[in-house]
């Protein structure tokens, strides 16, 4: 990861320069990252990108070339450029670990730092979290649709730039993918890499059988053959079977075939029969043409005998919903050294922000392994029963609830501070965490189509503080 | 741009290793980059990304760490790893310059190189061209909708990773955007940068008027004020007018206001009236909430008095169509030192590839400044009238046409070879080229909704060669 100090909207620099000129008391602020809607009408997002955020924050600095460029814009004062020359992050960050399912309005990451620093890190921080969480969320959906069959991430060539391919592959594995085709992502993040051959291999030989035989000679123990260059059933499968028999006779175990075009369900069914009849019931069938969670669900519903899925552009761009609209909003600010909670009003009730420094808890009934709700509280608030909480969604019918008996699991942990917990960087360990966290959610919340809304509540103190600040501003 | 040698699908390495083991004669191949469909049902794509492709190709190499990683996969032979250790690109590349409008099936870039090299550069080459061309194409649409009003690219925080933000900003300017908010893109590509303040600025002061006054003090000659933190018409505009009067009294020219929420048309109309009445008819109104070409067209149709647009996630992700499905297909291969044209068949007639090394021409009637068709030919074919051409679309009603009098402008130029033309790297010069090239297309082809299909033909020799190879494979 490069130093992305300049991957910042111009207005962040302009505001920072303005703060330095007009608010010399070095105010501190608290900013929350959260989102209001979930892509694909899902009910939650899988948090991802934290390892990169923390890594980058530690190294964030402005080079001489950066400063020269900023100076060339003619907008900023010398003392601001001098401030940037000595910039390093001195605040704290707490966040939900990667792999956590996060619901709308919940602060997935919170920064507490001098106001200028808060402002200067906004753009790249949102960029990383929005991107990786988007792809992890999409991967979770696609992996759920595959119902236990391995999903391989194949999208590098259609990703939105090199980073999108590489960090996207990382996020896809966090969301549950078994492997990626992207070798750079494999190298950087120790991800399993996968892939077989392209049509060009078959075209490079005089005929398909020679192409398959040549492949089997080089990869006798990992031969997976692409059977749709000419005609799947008339040539691809028969040629593959010929080569599989030769491999078997030589003591090798053929891996399987891949179908990348045509009607996958029909071709896979016919291919399965031919492979079974030829004595290869263990040869796997991989499908890989324009797949997403909808197509995979539909193919499996139809009974298509598929063993693996290679998913390309619809995963790596989250094609049906390519944006996670995470925002970064001020929740508190010091004034003469004292913290003041802050709110951003809006004509739309649901867009009004949650003031103050906060924590989010996942609630379980005692002895239950399935969570029943989340509650957002002020950071220093103790949760003791009975607790009357207010639904974060102002349109909710059952807007209040009194909780009498519950176990509360805090979701944010300190990641940059003196008491920071080490951030997990092993992507397969994060993937395992995702699975464990998902197992704690109600099945209805995880449904891909029309999921049940999972309730998120505000604690009594947080709800009261929000009300109070709204009234103050309406006067 | 980093060295992206490992930003490559695993199967490219596996095929390259296989070629080396089974085709020791070092065959050469020709591969074309083209696409079959245009995002957003448009009629053409704006080519972008070539400067990065050429730049990277020159530097492409595998480091010791790369080789160690590949070796650790346990798939490849020592002589292949040795080949990679000495890898550098020795082939040639021709391409349409950035900013060229490209139609479906036209080779926008062609590689001629040893087969192994062709294979090893596929993934990152497609990644770069697909991404940047996608965003340039979307930008062209949004800029066309804005009908002469400047469009600023504001999407960094919602882009799909750091590169998507930065190279996306470059592509957006190629497509016609006036500026970007992304300072890194500004620095790397000398793009104009723009931006004012966020809501956090207003929240950081005790009241909105103080916030605006403080801003005006720091930026007296570039004060553009965000007026929707609390209430646009009740507080934002009146406070802005107070500050504009103070600026005017001090001899400064206020720039304008920005509206980022609510009903933009209604608010802008009311804001315009208030600003005019207060004596600021030159104060600009900028809109910036969830805009794309559809919303902008609709706002302008309604008569909203808007002067500038700030466009975020729907531009930087091409939100309504986030994938350009560019492919990279073999068109020719040497056999015993002689070139053989190659074809990839498909059940779908329109997916059958165009064999041989090719060139594409844009055709004009003599003395006309507007092109009437493109024709794809074999590279060494001379275009002389009369010329009977065949529509590339097999479903076209008027499948053949005889051209008697035309001027033909070649679209591909050599960019990596002994006779290579220097690739333009000045993004504003590329933007100008885009505008000139667009001016040559019929208005009906540029329409945003339901554009007229622009005809693309095959030359007689290319059409005959395709027929011949189809028959050969069907035997």
Short mmCIF file of C-alpha atoms in Angstrom, two decimals, chain A residues 65-411:
data_model
loop_
_atom_site.label_atom_id
_atom_site.label_comp_id
_atom_site.label_asym_id
_atom_site.label_seq_id
_atom_site.Cartn_x
_atom_site.Cartn_y
_atom_site.Cartn_z
CA UNK A 65 6.96 16.69 -3.85
CA UNK A 66 3.47 16.63 -2.27
CA UNK A 67 4.16 19.93 -0.50
CA UNK A 68 5.57 21.52 -3.65
CA UNK A 69 2.44 20.50 -5.55
CA UNK A 70 0.11 21.86 -2.86
CA UNK A 71 2.09 25.09 -2.79
CA UNK A 72 1.79 25.37 -6.58
CA UNK A 73 -2.00 25.56 -6.24
CA UNK A 74 -1.58 29.02 -4.72
CA UNK A 75 -4.36 28.43 -2.19
CA UNK A 76 -2.56 27.75 1.06
CA UNK A 77 -0.59 29.66 3.66
CA UNK A 78 3.06 28.86 4.42
CA UNK A 79 2.26 27.88 8.01
CA UNK A 80 -0.24 25.29 6.76
CA UNK A 81 2.34 23.79 4.40
CA UNK A 82 4.75 23.74 7.31
CA UNK A 83 2.10 21.97 9.41
CA UNK A 84 1.74 19.34 6.66
CA UNK A 85 5.51 18.88 6.47
CA UNK A 86 5.44 17.71 10.09
CA UNK A 87 2.14 15.84 9.87
CA UNK A 88 1.68 12.53 11.57
CA UNK A 89 -1.49 11.08 12.99
CA UNK A 90 -1.72 11.60 16.77
CA UNK A 91 -5.31 10.55 17.38
CA UNK A 92 -7.03 7.27 18.18
CA UNK A 93 -9.22 4.96 16.12
CA UNK A 94 -11.68 2.30 17.21
CA UNK A 95 -13.45 0.06 14.74
CA UNK A 96 -15.40 -3.11 14.16
CA UNK A 97 -12.92 -5.84 13.13
CA UNK A 98 -12.96 -6.94 9.50
CA UNK A 99 -15.54 -9.62 8.84
CA UNK A 100 -18.12 -8.11 11.21
CA UNK A 101 -21.66 -7.86 9.80
CA UNK A 102 -22.60 -4.17 10.26
CA UNK A 103 -26.08 -2.69 10.05
CA UNK A 104 -27.11 0.72 8.76
CA UNK A 105 -26.36 3.68 11.05
CA UNK A 106 -23.83 1.74 13.17
CA UNK A 107 -20.41 3.44 13.41
CA UNK A 108 -18.12 0.88 11.83
CA UNK A 109 -15.08 3.04 12.55
CA UNK A 110 -14.59 6.10 14.77
CA UNK A 111 -11.71 8.59 14.65
CA UNK A 112 -10.85 10.83 17.59
CA UNK A 113 -8.12 13.33 16.69
CA UNK A 114 -7.32 17.01 16.20
CA UNK A 115 -9.98 18.40 13.86
CA UNK A 116 -7.46 19.09 11.09
CA UNK A 117 -6.21 15.51 11.18
CA UNK A 118 -9.76 14.16 11.15
CA UNK A 119 -10.43 16.15 8.02
CA UNK A 120 -7.22 15.25 6.18
CA UNK A 121 -7.73 11.49 6.46
CA UNK A 122 -11.40 11.39 5.41
CA UNK A 123 -11.18 10.74 1.67
CA UNK A 124 -8.79 7.79 1.45
CA UNK A 125 -10.20 6.27 4.64
CA UNK A 126 -13.72 6.23 3.16
CA UNK A 127 -12.36 5.06 -0.19
CA UNK A 128 -10.71 1.98 1.36
CA UNK A 129 -13.57 1.05 3.70
CA UNK A 130 -16.33 1.69 1.14
CA UNK A 131 -14.57 -0.35 -1.53
CA UNK A 132 -13.51 -3.38 0.45
CA UNK A 133 -16.73 -3.57 2.48
CA UNK A 134 -18.74 -3.38 -0.75
CA UNK A 135 -16.90 -6.34 -2.27
CA UNK A 136 -16.89 -8.42 0.92
CA UNK A 137 -20.65 -7.85 1.16
CA UNK A 138 -21.20 -8.95 -2.44
CA UNK A 139 -18.94 -11.98 -1.97
CA UNK A 140 -20.98 -13.04 1.08
CA UNK A 141 -24.12 -13.00 -1.06
CA UNK A 142 -22.57 -14.98 -3.92
CA UNK A 143 -20.98 -17.52 -1.56
CA UNK A 144 -24.32 -17.93 0.23
CA UNK A 145 -26.03 -18.63 -3.11
CA UNK A 146 -23.39 -21.27 -3.94
CA UNK A 147 -24.53 -23.15 -0.81
CA UNK A 148 -21.24 -24.72 0.16
CA UNK A 149 -19.70 -25.05 -3.30
CA UNK A 150 -16.38 -23.18 -3.64
CA UNK A 151 -16.54 -19.76 -5.34
CA UNK A 152 -13.39 -18.53 -7.11
CA UNK A 153 -12.88 -14.78 -7.70
CA UNK A 154 -12.01 -14.36 -11.41
CA UNK A 155 -12.64 -10.63 -12.04
CA UNK A 156 -9.22 -8.94 -12.34
CA UNK A 157 -9.59 -7.99 -16.02
CA UNK A 158 -12.90 -6.19 -15.45
CA UNK A 159 -12.13 -4.62 -12.08
CA UNK A 160 -12.07 -0.82 -11.84
CA UNK A 161 -8.28 -0.49 -11.97
CA UNK A 162 -5.37 -2.44 -10.46
CA UNK A 163 -6.18 -1.77 -6.79
CA UNK A 164 -9.81 -2.73 -7.36
CA UNK A 165 -8.61 -6.12 -8.64
CA UNK A 166 -6.14 -6.70 -5.81
CA UNK A 167 -7.86 -5.29 -2.72
CA UNK A 168 -11.14 -6.52 -4.21
CA UNK A 169 -9.77 -10.08 -4.25
CA UNK A 170 -8.77 -9.66 -0.61
CA UNK A 171 -12.27 -8.48 0.27
CA UNK A 172 -13.85 -11.31 -1.76
CA UNK A 173 -11.97 -13.88 0.32
CA UNK A 174 -13.02 -12.08 3.53
CA UNK A 175 -16.60 -12.43 2.30
CA UNK A 176 -16.14 -16.17 1.78
CA UNK A 177 -14.53 -16.83 -1.62
CA UNK A 178 -12.26 -19.87 -1.68
CA UNK A 179 -9.62 -18.39 -3.96
CA UNK A 180 -8.72 -15.72 -6.50
CA UNK A 181 -7.23 -15.84 -9.98
CA UNK A 182 -5.21 -12.69 -9.21
CA UNK A 183 -1.61 -13.68 -8.53
CA UNK A 184 -0.68 -10.27 -7.10
CA UNK A 185 -3.46 -10.56 -4.53
CA UNK A 186 -2.23 -14.08 -3.77
CA UNK A 187 1.27 -12.79 -3.19
CA UNK A 188 0.33 -9.70 -1.16
CA UNK A 189 -2.24 -11.33 1.10
CA UNK A 190 -1.35 -15.05 1.02
CA UNK A 191 -4.66 -15.92 -0.63
CA UNK A 192 -5.21 -19.27 -2.36
CA UNK A 193 -4.86 -18.76 -6.14
CA UNK A 194 -6.72 -20.73 -8.79
CA UNK A 195 -7.30 -20.99 -12.52
CA UNK A 196 -6.97 -23.34 -15.46
CA UNK A 197 -6.68 -22.44 -19.15
CA UNK A 198 -8.23 -19.90 -21.52
CA UNK A 199 -9.63 -20.45 -25.01
CA UNK A 200 -6.30 -19.16 -26.38
CA UNK A 201 -4.59 -22.35 -25.16
CA UNK A 202 -6.91 -24.48 -27.23
CA UNK A 203 -6.55 -22.16 -30.24
CA UNK A 204 -2.77 -22.38 -30.06
CA UNK A 205 -2.76 -26.06 -31.05
CA UNK A 206 -3.94 -27.59 -34.30
CA UNK A 207 -6.88 -29.29 -32.64
CA UNK A 208 -8.62 -29.47 -29.26
CA UNK A 209 -7.48 -33.00 -28.43
CA UNK A 210 -3.81 -32.06 -28.93
CA UNK A 211 -4.38 -28.96 -26.80
CA UNK A 212 -5.90 -31.04 -23.97
CA UNK A 213 -3.17 -33.71 -24.22
CA UNK A 214 -0.46 -31.06 -24.08
CA UNK A 215 -2.06 -29.54 -20.99
CA UNK A 216 -2.33 -32.94 -19.29
CA UNK A 217 1.32 -33.62 -20.03
CA UNK A 218 2.33 -30.43 -18.21
CA UNK A 219 -0.25 -30.62 -15.39
CA UNK A 220 -1.05 -34.33 -15.00
CA UNK A 221 -2.29 -33.95 -11.41
CA UNK A 222 -4.21 -30.72 -11.73
CA UNK A 223 -5.77 -31.00 -15.17
CA UNK A 224 -8.99 -28.99 -15.42
CA UNK A 225 -9.98 -28.56 -19.07
CA UNK A 226 -11.94 -25.72 -20.69
CA UNK A 227 -14.39 -27.54 -22.97
CA UNK A 228 -16.26 -24.79 -24.83
CA UNK A 229 -13.82 -23.43 -27.41
CA UNK A 230 -15.57 -25.24 -30.28
CA UNK A 231 -18.57 -27.36 -29.14
CA UNK A 232 -19.01 -28.55 -25.55
CA UNK A 233 -20.90 -31.80 -26.14
CA UNK A 234 -19.65 -32.77 -29.59
CA UNK A 235 -15.95 -32.11 -29.07
CA UNK A 236 -15.07 -30.61 -25.68
CA UNK A 237 -16.37 -33.36 -23.39
CA UNK A 238 -15.42 -36.32 -25.65
CA UNK A 239 -11.87 -34.94 -26.01
CA UNK A 240 -11.68 -34.32 -22.25
CA UNK A 241 -12.78 -37.91 -21.56
CA UNK A 242 -10.15 -39.26 -23.94
CA UNK A 243 -7.46 -37.33 -22.08
CA UNK A 244 -8.89 -38.25 -18.65
CA UNK A 245 -8.66 -41.95 -19.60
CA UNK A 246 -5.06 -41.49 -20.68
CA UNK A 247 -4.31 -39.69 -17.41
CA UNK A 248 -6.01 -42.43 -15.40
CA UNK A 249 -4.10 -45.14 -17.24
CA UNK A 250 -0.88 -43.33 -16.29
CA UNK A 251 -1.94 -43.25 -12.62
CA UNK A 252 -3.18 -39.65 -12.38
CA UNK A 253 -6.49 -38.33 -11.09
CA UNK A 254 -8.20 -35.90 -13.54
CA UNK A 255 -9.61 -32.80 -11.84
CA UNK A 256 -12.51 -31.80 -14.08
CA UNK A 257 -13.84 -29.44 -16.71
CA UNK A 258 -14.92 -25.80 -16.99
CA UNK A 259 -17.85 -24.46 -19.04
CA UNK A 260 -17.72 -20.73 -19.85
CA UNK A 261 -20.57 -20.16 -22.35
CA UNK A 262 -23.92 -21.42 -23.54
CA UNK A 263 -26.73 -22.69 -21.31
CA UNK A 264 -24.74 -23.78 -18.27
CA UNK A 265 -27.55 -25.88 -16.72
CA UNK A 266 -28.22 -27.90 -19.85
CA UNK A 267 -24.55 -28.35 -20.75
CA UNK A 268 -23.57 -29.27 -17.18
CA UNK A 269 -26.33 -31.89 -16.97
CA UNK A 270 -25.26 -33.48 -20.24
CA UNK A 271 -21.57 -33.22 -19.32
CA UNK A 272 -22.22 -34.87 -15.93
CA UNK A 273 -23.91 -37.82 -17.63
CA UNK A 274 -21.09 -38.26 -20.14
CA UNK A 275 -18.42 -38.02 -17.42
CA UNK A 276 -20.27 -40.46 -15.15
CA UNK A 277 -20.80 -42.95 -17.99
CA UNK A 278 -17.11 -42.74 -18.87
CA UNK A 279 -16.19 -43.58 -15.29
CA UNK A 280 -15.34 -40.13 -13.97
CA UNK A 281 -17.97 -39.42 -11.28
CA UNK A 282 -15.39 -37.43 -9.32
CA UNK A 283 -14.48 -35.07 -12.17
CA UNK A 284 -15.71 -31.65 -11.06
CA UNK A 285 -17.74 -29.27 -13.23
CA UNK A 286 -16.92 -25.58 -12.89
CA UNK A 287 -19.17 -22.87 -14.33
CA UNK A 288 -17.91 -19.37 -15.09
CA UNK A 289 -20.00 -17.19 -17.38
CA UNK A 290 -21.54 -13.91 -16.11
CA UNK A 291 -22.44 -15.40 -12.76
CA UNK A 292 -23.77 -13.65 -9.70
CA UNK A 293 -25.87 -14.70 -6.71
CA UNK A 294 -29.10 -14.60 -8.75
CA UNK A 295 -27.79 -16.75 -11.60
CA UNK A 296 -26.12 -19.22 -9.22
CA UNK A 297 -29.31 -19.60 -7.15
CA UNK A 298 -31.30 -20.12 -10.30
CA UNK A 299 -28.90 -22.71 -11.76
CA UNK A 300 -28.86 -24.70 -8.52
CA UNK A 301 -32.63 -24.47 -8.16
CA UNK A 302 -32.85 -26.01 -11.61
CA UNK A 303 -30.67 -28.88 -10.39
CA UNK A 304 -27.58 -28.06 -12.48
CA UNK A 305 -24.84 -30.47 -11.29
CA UNK A 306 -22.18 -27.82 -10.66
CA UNK A 307 -19.28 -28.23 -8.25
CA UNK A 308 -17.46 -24.89 -8.42
CA UNK A 309 -18.15 -21.37 -9.58
CA UNK A 310 -15.73 -18.87 -11.10
CA UNK A 311 -17.25 -15.41 -10.67
CA UNK A 312 -15.93 -12.41 -12.57
CA UNK A 313 -17.08 -8.84 -13.07
CA UNK A 314 -20.34 -9.05 -11.12
CA UNK A 315 -18.38 -9.86 -7.97
CA UNK A 316 -15.29 -7.66 -8.41
CA UNK A 317 -17.38 -4.55 -9.25
CA UNK A 318 -20.45 -5.55 -7.20
CA UNK A 319 -22.12 -5.13 -10.57
CA UNK A 320 -25.75 -4.85 -9.49
CA UNK A 321 -24.91 -2.27 -6.79
CA UNK A 322 -21.43 -0.86 -7.33
CA UNK A 323 -21.36 1.70 -4.49
CA UNK A 324 -21.35 1.49 -0.72
CA UNK A 325 -22.26 5.00 0.40
CA UNK A 326 -20.33 5.13 3.62
CA UNK A 327 -20.09 8.63 5.07
CA UNK A 328 -17.85 10.28 7.69
CA UNK A 329 -19.70 12.62 9.98
CA UNK A 330 -18.66 14.75 12.92
CA UNK A 331 -20.13 13.49 16.21
CA UNK A 332 -18.29 15.66 18.74
CA UNK A 333 -15.90 18.61 18.97
CA UNK A 334 -13.94 20.17 21.81
CA UNK A 335 -14.67 23.74 22.79
CA UNK A 336 -12.27 25.32 25.27
CA UNK A 337 -11.03 21.83 25.99
CA UNK A 338 -14.49 20.34 26.70
CA UNK A 339 -16.26 17.83 24.47
CA UNK A 340 -19.48 19.02 22.85
CA UNK A 341 -21.66 16.49 20.99
CA UNK A 342 -22.47 17.53 17.41
CA UNK A 343 -25.35 16.75 15.09
CA UNK A 344 -26.00 17.21 11.36
CA UNK A 345 -29.66 17.99 10.72
CA UNK A 346 -31.60 17.10 7.59
CA UNK A 347 -35.12 17.46 6.29
CA UNK A 348 -35.21 13.68 6.23
CA UNK A 349 -35.54 12.37 9.82
CA UNK A 350 -33.54 9.24 9.04
CA UNK A 351 -30.55 11.31 7.83
CA UNK A 352 -30.05 13.13 11.14
CA UNK A 353 -26.74 11.97 12.62
CA UNK A 354 -26.12 10.32 16.00
CA UNK A 355 -24.19 12.71 18.30
CA UNK A 356 -21.38 11.89 20.74
CA UNK A 357 -18.74 9.20 21.05
CA UNK A 358 -20.49 5.83 20.77
CA UNK A 359 -20.24 2.06 21.06
CA UNK A 360 -22.41 -0.61 19.41
CA UNK A 361 -23.42 -3.89 21.09
CA UNK A 362 -24.81 -7.09 19.61
CA UNK A 363 -27.48 -8.47 21.96
CA UNK A 364 -28.21 -12.11 22.71
CA UNK A 365 -30.82 -13.67 24.94
CA UNK A 366 -29.01 -15.61 27.69
CA UNK A 367 -27.93 -19.07 26.46
CA UNK A 368 -28.86 -18.22 22.85
CA UNK A 369 -26.26 -18.31 20.10
CA UNK A 370 -28.35 -16.12 17.80
CA UNK A 371 -28.34 -12.34 18.21
CA UNK A 372 -31.75 -10.62 18.33
CA UNK A 373 -30.80 -6.93 18.02
CA UNK A 374 -28.00 -4.35 18.14
CA UNK A 375 -27.99 -1.29 20.33
CA UNK A 376 -25.94 1.88 19.78
CA UNK A 377 -24.99 3.63 23.03
CA UNK A 378 -22.83 6.48 24.24
CA UNK A 379 -19.29 5.22 24.73
CA UNK A 380 -19.29 5.61 28.51
CA UNK A 381 -22.81 4.29 29.07
CA UNK A 382 -23.35 1.10 31.07
CA UNK A 383 -25.99 -1.28 29.82
CA UNK A 384 -28.05 -2.54 32.74
CA UNK A 385 -31.47 -4.17 32.65
CA UNK A 386 -34.20 -3.08 32.45
CA UNK A 387 -33.21 -0.93 29.46
CA UNK A 388 -35.74 0.95 27.36
CA UNK A 389 -34.34 1.38 23.86
CA UNK A 390 -35.62 3.29 20.81
CA UNK A 391 -35.49 1.94 17.26
CA UNK A 392 -32.92 3.79 15.16
CA UNK A 393 -35.43 3.75 12.31
CA UNK A 394 -37.94 6.53 13.04
CA UNK A 395 -40.47 4.81 10.77
CA UNK A 396 -40.41 1.58 12.76
CA UNK A 397 -43.81 0.49 14.10
CA UNK A 398 -42.46 -0.87 17.36
CA UNK A 399 -40.33 2.12 18.16
CA UNK A 400 -39.55 1.29 21.79
CA UNK A 401 -38.69 -1.89 23.63
CA UNK A 402 -37.73 -2.68 27.20
CA UNK A 403 -34.97 -5.26 27.50
CA UNK A 404 -34.87 -7.21 30.73
CA UNK A 405 -32.43 -10.04 30.24
CA UNK A 406 -29.64 -9.96 27.66
CA UNK A 407 -25.97 -10.49 27.01
CA UNK A 408 -24.25 -7.60 25.18
CA UNK A 409 -21.20 -8.07 22.98
CA UNK A 410 -19.34 -4.82 22.12
CA UNK A 411 -18.52 -4.51 18.41
#
